[in-house]
Short mmCIF file of C-alpha atoms and ligand atoms in Angstrom, two decimals:
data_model
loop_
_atom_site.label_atom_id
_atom_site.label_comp_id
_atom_site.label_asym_id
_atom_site.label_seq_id
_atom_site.Cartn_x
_atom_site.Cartn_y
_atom_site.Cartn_z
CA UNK A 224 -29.79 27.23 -40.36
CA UNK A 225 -30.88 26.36 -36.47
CA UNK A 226 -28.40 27.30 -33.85
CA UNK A 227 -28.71 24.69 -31.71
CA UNK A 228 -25.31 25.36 -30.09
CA UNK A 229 -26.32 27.25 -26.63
CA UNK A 230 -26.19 25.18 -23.77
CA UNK A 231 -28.79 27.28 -22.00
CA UNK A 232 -32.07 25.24 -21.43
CA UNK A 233 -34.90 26.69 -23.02
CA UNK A 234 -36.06 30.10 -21.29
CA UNK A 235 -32.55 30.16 -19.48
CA UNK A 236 -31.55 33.96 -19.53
CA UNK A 237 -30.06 34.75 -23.09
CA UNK A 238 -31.82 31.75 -24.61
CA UNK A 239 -32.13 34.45 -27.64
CA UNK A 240 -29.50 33.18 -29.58
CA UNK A 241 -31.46 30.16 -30.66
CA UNK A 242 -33.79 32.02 -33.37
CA UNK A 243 -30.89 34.49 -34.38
CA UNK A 244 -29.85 34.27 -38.24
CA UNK A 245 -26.43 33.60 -38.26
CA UNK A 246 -24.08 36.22 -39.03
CA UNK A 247 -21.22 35.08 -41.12
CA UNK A 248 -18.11 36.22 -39.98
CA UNK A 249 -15.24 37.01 -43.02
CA UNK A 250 -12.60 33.94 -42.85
CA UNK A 251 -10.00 36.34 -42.87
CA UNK A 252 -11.12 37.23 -39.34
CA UNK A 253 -11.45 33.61 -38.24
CA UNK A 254 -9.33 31.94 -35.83
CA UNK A 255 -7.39 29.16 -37.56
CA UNK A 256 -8.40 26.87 -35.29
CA UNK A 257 -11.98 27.69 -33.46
CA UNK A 258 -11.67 25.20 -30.24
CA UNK A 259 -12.04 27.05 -27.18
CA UNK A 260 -13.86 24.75 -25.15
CA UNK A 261 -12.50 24.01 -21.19
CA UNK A 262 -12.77 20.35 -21.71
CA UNK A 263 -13.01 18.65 -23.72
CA UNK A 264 -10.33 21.00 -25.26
CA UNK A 265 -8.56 21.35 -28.55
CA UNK A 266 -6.22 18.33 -29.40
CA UNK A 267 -3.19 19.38 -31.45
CA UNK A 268 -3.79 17.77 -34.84
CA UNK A 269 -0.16 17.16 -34.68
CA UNK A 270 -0.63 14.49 -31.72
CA UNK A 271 -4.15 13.07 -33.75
CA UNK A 272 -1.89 12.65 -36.37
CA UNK A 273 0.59 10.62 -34.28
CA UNK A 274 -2.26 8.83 -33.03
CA UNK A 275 -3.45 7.69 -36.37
CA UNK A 276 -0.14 6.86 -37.20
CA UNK A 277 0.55 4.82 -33.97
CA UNK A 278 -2.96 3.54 -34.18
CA UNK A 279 -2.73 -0.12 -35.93
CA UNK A 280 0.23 -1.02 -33.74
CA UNK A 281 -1.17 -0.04 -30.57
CA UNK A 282 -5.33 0.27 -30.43
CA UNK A 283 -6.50 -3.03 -29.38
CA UNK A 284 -3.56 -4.34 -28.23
CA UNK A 285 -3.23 -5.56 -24.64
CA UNK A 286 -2.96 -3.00 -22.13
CA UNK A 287 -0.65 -5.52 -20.30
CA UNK A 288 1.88 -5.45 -23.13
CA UNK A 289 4.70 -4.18 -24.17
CA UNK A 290 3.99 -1.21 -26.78
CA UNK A 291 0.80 0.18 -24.34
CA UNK A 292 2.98 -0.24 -21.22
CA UNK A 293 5.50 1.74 -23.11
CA UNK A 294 3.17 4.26 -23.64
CA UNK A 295 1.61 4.46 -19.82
CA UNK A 296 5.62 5.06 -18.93
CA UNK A 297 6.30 7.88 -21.25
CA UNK A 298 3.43 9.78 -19.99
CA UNK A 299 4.76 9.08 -16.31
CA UNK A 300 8.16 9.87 -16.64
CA UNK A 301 7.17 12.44 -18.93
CA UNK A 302 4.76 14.10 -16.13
CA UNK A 303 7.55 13.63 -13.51
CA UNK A 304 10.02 16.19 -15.67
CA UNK A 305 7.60 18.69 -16.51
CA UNK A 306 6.15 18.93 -13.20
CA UNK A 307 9.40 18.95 -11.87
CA UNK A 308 8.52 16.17 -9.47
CA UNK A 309 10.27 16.39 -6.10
CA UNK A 310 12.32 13.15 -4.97
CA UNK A 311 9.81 10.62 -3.68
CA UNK A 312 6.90 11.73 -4.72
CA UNK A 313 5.32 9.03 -7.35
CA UNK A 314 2.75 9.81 -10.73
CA UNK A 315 -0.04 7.15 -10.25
CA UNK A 316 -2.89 6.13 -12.76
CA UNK A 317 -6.41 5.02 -12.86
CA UNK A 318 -9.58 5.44 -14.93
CA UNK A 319 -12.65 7.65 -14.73
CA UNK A 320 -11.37 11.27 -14.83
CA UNK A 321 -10.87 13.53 -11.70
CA UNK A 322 -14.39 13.02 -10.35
CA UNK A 323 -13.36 8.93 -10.04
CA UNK A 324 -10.35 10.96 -8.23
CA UNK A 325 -12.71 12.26 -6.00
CA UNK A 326 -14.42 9.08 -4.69
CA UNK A 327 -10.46 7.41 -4.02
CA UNK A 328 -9.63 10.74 -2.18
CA UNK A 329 -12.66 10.02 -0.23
CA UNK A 330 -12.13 6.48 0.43
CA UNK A 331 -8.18 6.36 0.88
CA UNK A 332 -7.10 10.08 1.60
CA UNK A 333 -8.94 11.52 4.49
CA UNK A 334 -8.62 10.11 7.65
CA UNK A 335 -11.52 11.69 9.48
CA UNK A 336 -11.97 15.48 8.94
CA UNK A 337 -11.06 17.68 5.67
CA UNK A 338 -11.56 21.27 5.08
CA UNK A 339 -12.74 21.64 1.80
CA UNK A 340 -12.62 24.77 -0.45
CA UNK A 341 -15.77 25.68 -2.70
CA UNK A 342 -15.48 28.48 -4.59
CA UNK A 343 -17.74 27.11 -7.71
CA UNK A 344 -18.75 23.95 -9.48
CA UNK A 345 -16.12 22.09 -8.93
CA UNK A 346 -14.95 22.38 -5.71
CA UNK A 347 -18.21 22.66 -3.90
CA UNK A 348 -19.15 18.69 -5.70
CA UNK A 349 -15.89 17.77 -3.98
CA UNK A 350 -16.75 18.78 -0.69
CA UNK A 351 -20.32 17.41 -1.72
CA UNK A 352 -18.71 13.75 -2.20
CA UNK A 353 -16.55 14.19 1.25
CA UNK A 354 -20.09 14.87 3.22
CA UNK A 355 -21.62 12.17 1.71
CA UNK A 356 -19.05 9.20 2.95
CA UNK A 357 -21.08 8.06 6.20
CA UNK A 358 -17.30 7.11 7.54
CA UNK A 359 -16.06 10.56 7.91
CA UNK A 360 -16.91 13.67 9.84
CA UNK A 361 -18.82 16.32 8.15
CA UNK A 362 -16.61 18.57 5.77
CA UNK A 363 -15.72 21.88 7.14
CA UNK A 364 -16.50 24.09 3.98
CA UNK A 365 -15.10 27.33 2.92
CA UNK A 366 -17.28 29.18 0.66
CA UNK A 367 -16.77 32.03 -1.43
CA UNK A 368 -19.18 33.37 -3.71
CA UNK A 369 -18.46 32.34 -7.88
CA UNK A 370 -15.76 34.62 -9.17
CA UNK A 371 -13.94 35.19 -5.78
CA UNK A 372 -11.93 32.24 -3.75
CA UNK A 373 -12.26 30.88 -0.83
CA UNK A 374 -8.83 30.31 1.05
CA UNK A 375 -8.27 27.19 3.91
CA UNK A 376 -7.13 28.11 7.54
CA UNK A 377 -5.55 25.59 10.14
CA UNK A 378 -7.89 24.23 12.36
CA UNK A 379 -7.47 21.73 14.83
CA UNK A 380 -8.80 18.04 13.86
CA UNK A 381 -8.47 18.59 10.53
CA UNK A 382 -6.67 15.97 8.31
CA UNK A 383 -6.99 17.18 4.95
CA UNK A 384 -7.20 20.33 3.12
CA UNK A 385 -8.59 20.30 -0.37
CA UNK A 386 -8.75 23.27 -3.36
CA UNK A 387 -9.18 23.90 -6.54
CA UNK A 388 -6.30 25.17 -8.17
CA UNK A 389 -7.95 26.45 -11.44
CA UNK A 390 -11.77 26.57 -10.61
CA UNK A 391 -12.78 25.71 -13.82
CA UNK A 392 -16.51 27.11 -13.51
CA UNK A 393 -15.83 30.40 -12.56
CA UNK A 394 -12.05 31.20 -14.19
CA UNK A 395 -10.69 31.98 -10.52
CA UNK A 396 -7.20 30.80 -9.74
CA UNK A 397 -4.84 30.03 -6.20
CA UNK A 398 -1.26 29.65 -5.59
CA UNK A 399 -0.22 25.85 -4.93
CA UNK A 400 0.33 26.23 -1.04
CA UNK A 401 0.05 24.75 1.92
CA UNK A 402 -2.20 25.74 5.05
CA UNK A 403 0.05 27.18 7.44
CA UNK A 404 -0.56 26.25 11.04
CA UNK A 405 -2.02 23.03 10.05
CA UNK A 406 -2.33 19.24 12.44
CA UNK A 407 1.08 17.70 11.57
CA UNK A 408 0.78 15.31 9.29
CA UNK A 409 -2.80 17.50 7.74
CA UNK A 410 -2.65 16.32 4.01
CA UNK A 411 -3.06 18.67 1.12
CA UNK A 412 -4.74 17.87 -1.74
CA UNK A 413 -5.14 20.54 -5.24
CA UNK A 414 -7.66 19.45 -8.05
CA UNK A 415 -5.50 20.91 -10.87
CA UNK A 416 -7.82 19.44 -13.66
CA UNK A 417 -7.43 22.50 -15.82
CA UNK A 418 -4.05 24.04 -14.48
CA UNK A 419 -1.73 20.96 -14.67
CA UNK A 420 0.56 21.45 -17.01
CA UNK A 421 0.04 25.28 -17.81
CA UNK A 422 0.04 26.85 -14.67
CA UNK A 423 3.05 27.28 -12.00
CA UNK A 424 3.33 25.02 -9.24
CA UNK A 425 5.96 23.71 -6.62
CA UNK A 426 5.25 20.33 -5.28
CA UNK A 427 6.63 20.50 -2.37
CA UNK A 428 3.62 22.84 -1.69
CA UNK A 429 1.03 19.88 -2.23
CA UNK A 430 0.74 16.19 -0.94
CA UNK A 431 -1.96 15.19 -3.70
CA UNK A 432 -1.67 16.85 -7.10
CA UNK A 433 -4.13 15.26 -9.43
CA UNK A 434 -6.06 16.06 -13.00
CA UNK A 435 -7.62 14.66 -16.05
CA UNK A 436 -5.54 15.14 -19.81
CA UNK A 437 -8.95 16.44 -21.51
CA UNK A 438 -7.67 19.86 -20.78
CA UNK A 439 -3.97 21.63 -20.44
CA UNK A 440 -2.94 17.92 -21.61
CA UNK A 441 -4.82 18.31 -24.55
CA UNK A 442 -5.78 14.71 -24.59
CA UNK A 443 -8.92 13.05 -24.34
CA UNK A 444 -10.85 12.05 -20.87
CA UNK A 445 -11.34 9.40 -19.19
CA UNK A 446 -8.09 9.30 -16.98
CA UNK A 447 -7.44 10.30 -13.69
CA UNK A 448 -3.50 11.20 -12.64
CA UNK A 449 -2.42 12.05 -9.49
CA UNK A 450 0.90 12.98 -8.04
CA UNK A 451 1.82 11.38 -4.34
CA UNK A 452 4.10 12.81 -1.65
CA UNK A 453 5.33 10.31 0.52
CA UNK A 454 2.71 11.36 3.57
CA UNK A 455 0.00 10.96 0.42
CA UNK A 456 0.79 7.00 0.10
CA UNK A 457 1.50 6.23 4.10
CA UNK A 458 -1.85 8.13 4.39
CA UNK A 459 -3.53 5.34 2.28
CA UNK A 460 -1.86 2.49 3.17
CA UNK A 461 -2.92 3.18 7.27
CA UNK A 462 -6.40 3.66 6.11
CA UNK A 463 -6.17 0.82 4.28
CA UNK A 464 -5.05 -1.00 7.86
CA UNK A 465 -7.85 -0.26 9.66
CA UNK A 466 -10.26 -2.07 7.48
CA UNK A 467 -12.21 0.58 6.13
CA UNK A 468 -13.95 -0.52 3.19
CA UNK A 469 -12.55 0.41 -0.30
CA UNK A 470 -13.82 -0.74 -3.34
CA UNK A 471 -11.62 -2.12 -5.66
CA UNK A 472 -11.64 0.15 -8.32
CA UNK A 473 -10.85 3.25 -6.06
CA UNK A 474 -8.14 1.49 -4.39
CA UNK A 475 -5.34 4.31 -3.97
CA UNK A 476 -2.82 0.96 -3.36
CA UNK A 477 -4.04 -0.83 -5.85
CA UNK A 478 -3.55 1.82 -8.56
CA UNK A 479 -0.05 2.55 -7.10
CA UNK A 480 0.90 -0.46 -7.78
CA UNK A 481 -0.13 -1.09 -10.91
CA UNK A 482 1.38 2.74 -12.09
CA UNK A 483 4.56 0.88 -11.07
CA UNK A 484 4.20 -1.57 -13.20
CA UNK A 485 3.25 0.90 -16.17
CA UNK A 486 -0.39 -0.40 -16.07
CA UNK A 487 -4.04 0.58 -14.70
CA UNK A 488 -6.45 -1.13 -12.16
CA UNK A 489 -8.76 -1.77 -15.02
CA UNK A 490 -8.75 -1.41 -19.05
CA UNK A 491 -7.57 2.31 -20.10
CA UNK A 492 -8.70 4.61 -23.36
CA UNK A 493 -5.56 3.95 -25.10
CA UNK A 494 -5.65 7.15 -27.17
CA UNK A 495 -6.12 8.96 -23.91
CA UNK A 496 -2.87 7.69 -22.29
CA UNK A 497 -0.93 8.17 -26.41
CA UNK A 498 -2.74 11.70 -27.02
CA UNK A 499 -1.51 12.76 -23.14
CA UNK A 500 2.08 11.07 -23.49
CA UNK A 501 2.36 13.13 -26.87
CA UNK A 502 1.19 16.50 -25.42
CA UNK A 503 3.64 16.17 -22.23
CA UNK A 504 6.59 15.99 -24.62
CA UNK A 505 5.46 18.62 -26.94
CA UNK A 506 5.04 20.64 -23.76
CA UNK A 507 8.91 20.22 -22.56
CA UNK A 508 9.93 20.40 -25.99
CA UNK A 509 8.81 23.83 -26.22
CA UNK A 510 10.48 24.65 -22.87
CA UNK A 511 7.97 23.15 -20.21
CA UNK A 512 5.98 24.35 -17.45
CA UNK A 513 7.97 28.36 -17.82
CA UNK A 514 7.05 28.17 -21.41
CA UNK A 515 3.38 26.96 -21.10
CA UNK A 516 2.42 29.26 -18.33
CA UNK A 517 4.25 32.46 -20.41
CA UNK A 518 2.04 31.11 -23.14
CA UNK A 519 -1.45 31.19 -21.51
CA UNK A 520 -0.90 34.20 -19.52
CA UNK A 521 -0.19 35.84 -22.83
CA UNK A 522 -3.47 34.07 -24.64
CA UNK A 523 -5.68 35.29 -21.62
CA UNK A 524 -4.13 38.99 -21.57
CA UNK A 525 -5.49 39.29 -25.00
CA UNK A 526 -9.02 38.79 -23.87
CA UNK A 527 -8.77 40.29 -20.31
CA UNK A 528 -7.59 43.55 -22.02
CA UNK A 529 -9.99 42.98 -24.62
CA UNK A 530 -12.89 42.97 -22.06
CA UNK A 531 -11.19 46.10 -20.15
CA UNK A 532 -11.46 47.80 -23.47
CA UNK A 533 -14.83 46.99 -24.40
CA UNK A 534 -17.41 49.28 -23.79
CA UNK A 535 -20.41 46.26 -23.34
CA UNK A 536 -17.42 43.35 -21.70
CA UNK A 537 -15.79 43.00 -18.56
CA UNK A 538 -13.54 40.46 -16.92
CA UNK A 539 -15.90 38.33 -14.40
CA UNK A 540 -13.28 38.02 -11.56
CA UNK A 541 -12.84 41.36 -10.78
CA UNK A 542 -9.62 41.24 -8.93
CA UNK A 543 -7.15 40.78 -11.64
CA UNK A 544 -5.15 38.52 -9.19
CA UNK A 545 -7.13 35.67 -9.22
CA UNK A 546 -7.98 35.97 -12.81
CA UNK A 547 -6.99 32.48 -14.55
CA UNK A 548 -4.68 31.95 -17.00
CA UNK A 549 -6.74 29.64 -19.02
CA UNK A 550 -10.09 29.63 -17.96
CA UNK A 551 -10.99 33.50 -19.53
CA UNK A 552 -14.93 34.59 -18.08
CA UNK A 553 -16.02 37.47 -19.51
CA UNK A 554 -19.43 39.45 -18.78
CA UNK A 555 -21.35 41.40 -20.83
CA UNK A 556 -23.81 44.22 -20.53
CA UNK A 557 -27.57 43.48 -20.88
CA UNK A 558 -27.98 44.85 -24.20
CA UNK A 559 -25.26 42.21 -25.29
CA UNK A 560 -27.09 38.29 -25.51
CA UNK A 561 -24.07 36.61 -24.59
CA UNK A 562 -25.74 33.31 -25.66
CA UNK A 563 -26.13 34.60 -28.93
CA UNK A 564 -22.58 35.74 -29.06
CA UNK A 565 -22.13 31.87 -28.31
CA UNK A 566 -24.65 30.54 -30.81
CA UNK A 567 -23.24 33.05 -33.87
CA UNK A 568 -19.72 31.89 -33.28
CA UNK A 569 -20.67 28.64 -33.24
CA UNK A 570 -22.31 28.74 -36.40
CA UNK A 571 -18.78 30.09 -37.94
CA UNK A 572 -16.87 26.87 -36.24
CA UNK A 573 -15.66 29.25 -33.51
CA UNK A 574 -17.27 26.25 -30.68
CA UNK A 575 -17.67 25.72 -26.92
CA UNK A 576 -17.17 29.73 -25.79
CA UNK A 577 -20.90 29.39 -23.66
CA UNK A 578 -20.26 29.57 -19.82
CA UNK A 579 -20.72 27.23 -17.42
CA UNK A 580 -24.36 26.08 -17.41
CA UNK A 581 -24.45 26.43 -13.96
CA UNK A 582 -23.37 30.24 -13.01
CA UNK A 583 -26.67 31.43 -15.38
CA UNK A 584 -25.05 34.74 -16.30
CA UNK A 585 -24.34 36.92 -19.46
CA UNK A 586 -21.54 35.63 -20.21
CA UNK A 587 -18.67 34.18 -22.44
CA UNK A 588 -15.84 31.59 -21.02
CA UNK A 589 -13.23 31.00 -23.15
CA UNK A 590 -10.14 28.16 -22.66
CA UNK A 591 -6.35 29.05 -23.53
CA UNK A 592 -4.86 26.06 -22.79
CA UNK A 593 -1.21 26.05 -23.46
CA UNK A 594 -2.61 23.89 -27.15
CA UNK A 595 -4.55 27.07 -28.00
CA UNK A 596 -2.45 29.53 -30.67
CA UNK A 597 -2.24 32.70 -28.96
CA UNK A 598 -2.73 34.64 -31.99
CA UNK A 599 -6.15 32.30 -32.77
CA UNK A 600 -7.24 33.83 -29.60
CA UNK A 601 -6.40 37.50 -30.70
CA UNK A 602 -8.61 36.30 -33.85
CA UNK A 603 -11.26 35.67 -31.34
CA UNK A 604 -11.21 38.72 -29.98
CA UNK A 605 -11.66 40.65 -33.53
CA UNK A 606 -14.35 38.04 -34.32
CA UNK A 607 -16.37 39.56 -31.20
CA UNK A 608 -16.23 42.43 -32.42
CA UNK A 609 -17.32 42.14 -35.45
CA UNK A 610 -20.14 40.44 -34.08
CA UNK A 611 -21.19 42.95 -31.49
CA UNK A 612 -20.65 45.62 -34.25
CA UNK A 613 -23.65 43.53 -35.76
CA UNK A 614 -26.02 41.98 -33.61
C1 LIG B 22 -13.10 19.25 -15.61
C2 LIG B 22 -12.84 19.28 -14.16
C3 LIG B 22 -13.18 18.21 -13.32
C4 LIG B 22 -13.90 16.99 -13.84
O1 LIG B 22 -13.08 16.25 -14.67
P1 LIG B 22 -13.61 14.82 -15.21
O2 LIG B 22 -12.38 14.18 -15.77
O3 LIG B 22 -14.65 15.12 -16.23
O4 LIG B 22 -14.17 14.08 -14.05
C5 LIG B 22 -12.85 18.30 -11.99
N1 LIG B 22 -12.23 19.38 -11.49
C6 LIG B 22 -11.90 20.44 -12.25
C7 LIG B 22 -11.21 21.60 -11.63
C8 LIG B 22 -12.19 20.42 -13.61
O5 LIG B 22 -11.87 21.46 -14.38
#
């Protein structure tokens, strides 16, 4: 068999695990379900299977109906009382995932000046979008080098502050806050694409709290959602005054609007918004945002520890603060192909561990999402080793 699983390009370091034979790992050591991929991440078969059953009623039906619109509001209301949503602050909807979030942040959120923090992939392409708008002064960007964070300071002129919450790329987390000593009026924006819904966070500490459902929400992609203070929408709607162009489509009004009316801008995935609706109750079901972030912390400690342990692994982030609690990078030692780590698990349906393409390192990243079993992920760990004991 071909393991055509690593990501690596060809001659990327640890492109060894192509030519490997795979080793097969005992099923008794598998995980019972082998998803660990950051996004797309593992659906619960439970909400495919409520998807399938919802299916002939509601995909392709009218997104302006009835049964869709019904659908669009439980996921809204349903956000609003797991995120504990603080009085007048509204959940809005549109399409194209948090990167489309980007481009309406850019158009309809900052005024003039934001400070933008880049402490990997994901950040730095939002600060990358902000320098780009020939309407707005360049970005002030705070850098930190992958596996550390960078943290905003007030500075004068600056009207909006922008983080990661979860950085994705590098598995470094921050603390929802704002920038203390900031313009009044500053907006603050988080991109909690992969910590919505599984990691802590207070509102109040936020004006713009958006993310896609391909990842905590175990849903699929294709959806942006953002959370709006009150100084959020009065933001947009003076931009919106002064004439600045706005295309349709990234409208920050126009997608408030139709949220209110339990619709989108433009045609949604309708499994996205049913698969995201159904993961947001299962989530307060089993006792919300507490229980979801007990539950990841829990899934990552098993492979932190693991790494600690390990002899050839370590935890990237080295200070154990801003390790993430479901986002797990984990280096190994040279004599260790990480990519053929990757490729061998792969081959036993243990998928999507290979880091991120971009960070070219030894290394493993692994998701535990709130969706991902806790003891699947202690499988995980006794899969590695049986591998390393081997390779
Ligand atoms: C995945 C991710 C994105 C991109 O999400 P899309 O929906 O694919 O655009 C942006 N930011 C973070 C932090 C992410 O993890």
């Amino acid at each position: 068999m071909r393991l055509d699983g690593a990501v690596h390009p060809p001659g990327a370091p640890g492109d060894g695990g192509r030519a490997a034979t795979p080793i097969t790992i005992p099923a008794a050591l598998l995980p019972g379900d082998g998803r660990f991929g950051c996004g797309p991440a593992k659906v619960r078969p439970e909400a495919v299977a409520e998807l399938a059953a919802a299916g002939t009623r509601l995909l392709g039906t009218s997104h302006r109906q009835a049964p869709v619109r019904d659908q669009v509001a439980r996921l809204r209301r349903g956000i609003a009382a797991l995120l504990d949503v603080p009085d007048g602050y509204e959940v809005v909807l549109g399409n194209g995932g948090a990167a489309a979030f980007w481009e309406v942040a850019v158009f309809c959120l900052v005024r003039q000046r934001a400070q933008a923090a880049a402490f990997g992939e994901f950040g730095a392409r939002f600060a990358q979008s902000v320098g780009a708008a020939p309407f707005l002064d360049p970005p002030r960007v705070r850098e930190a080098d992958p596996g550390a964070a960078a943290t905003l300071v007030a500075e004068a002129g600056v009207d909006t502050y922008a983080t990661p919450q979860n950085e994705t790329s590098t598995g470094v987390a921050v603390p929802v806050r704002r920038v203390p000593g900031a313009d009044a009026g500053a907006l603050m924006l988080h991109d909690a694409t992969s910590a919505a819904g599984a990691l802590p966070v207070d509102l109040r500490e936020t004006d713009v709290y958006y993310f896609a459902p391909q990842k905590a929400f175990g849903a699929d992609g294709g959806l942006w959602i953002a959370v709006l203070s009150p100084a959020a929408r009065e933001r947009a709607a003076r931009i919106r005054e002064t004439g600045r162009y706005v295309p349709a489509f990234l409208d920050l009004g126009t997608a408030l609007e139709n949220s209110r009316r339990e619709q989108t801008y433009n045609t949604p995935a309708l499994a996205t918004v049913l698969l995201a609706a159904a993961q947001t109750d299962w989530l307060r079901a089993r006792g919300g945002l507490p229980w979801a972030a007990r539950r990841c912390a829990e899934s990552a400690g098993l492979l932190y520890r693991w790494a600690e342990r390990s002899p050839v692994a370590s935890p990237f982030v080295t200070d154990p603060a801003l390790r993430s609690p479901v986002v797990v990078a984990i280096d190994f030692a040279p004599e260790v192909d990480a990519a053929a780590l990757a490729a061998h698990l792969r081959a036993n349906g243990v998928v999507d561990t290979e880091p991120y393409r971009g960070l070219g390192r030894n290394q493993l990243r692994v998701a535990t999402f709130p969706a991902v079993e806790p003891a699947d992920v202690e499988a995980l760990t006794h899969c590695l080793d049986y591998l390393i004991a081997r390779m």
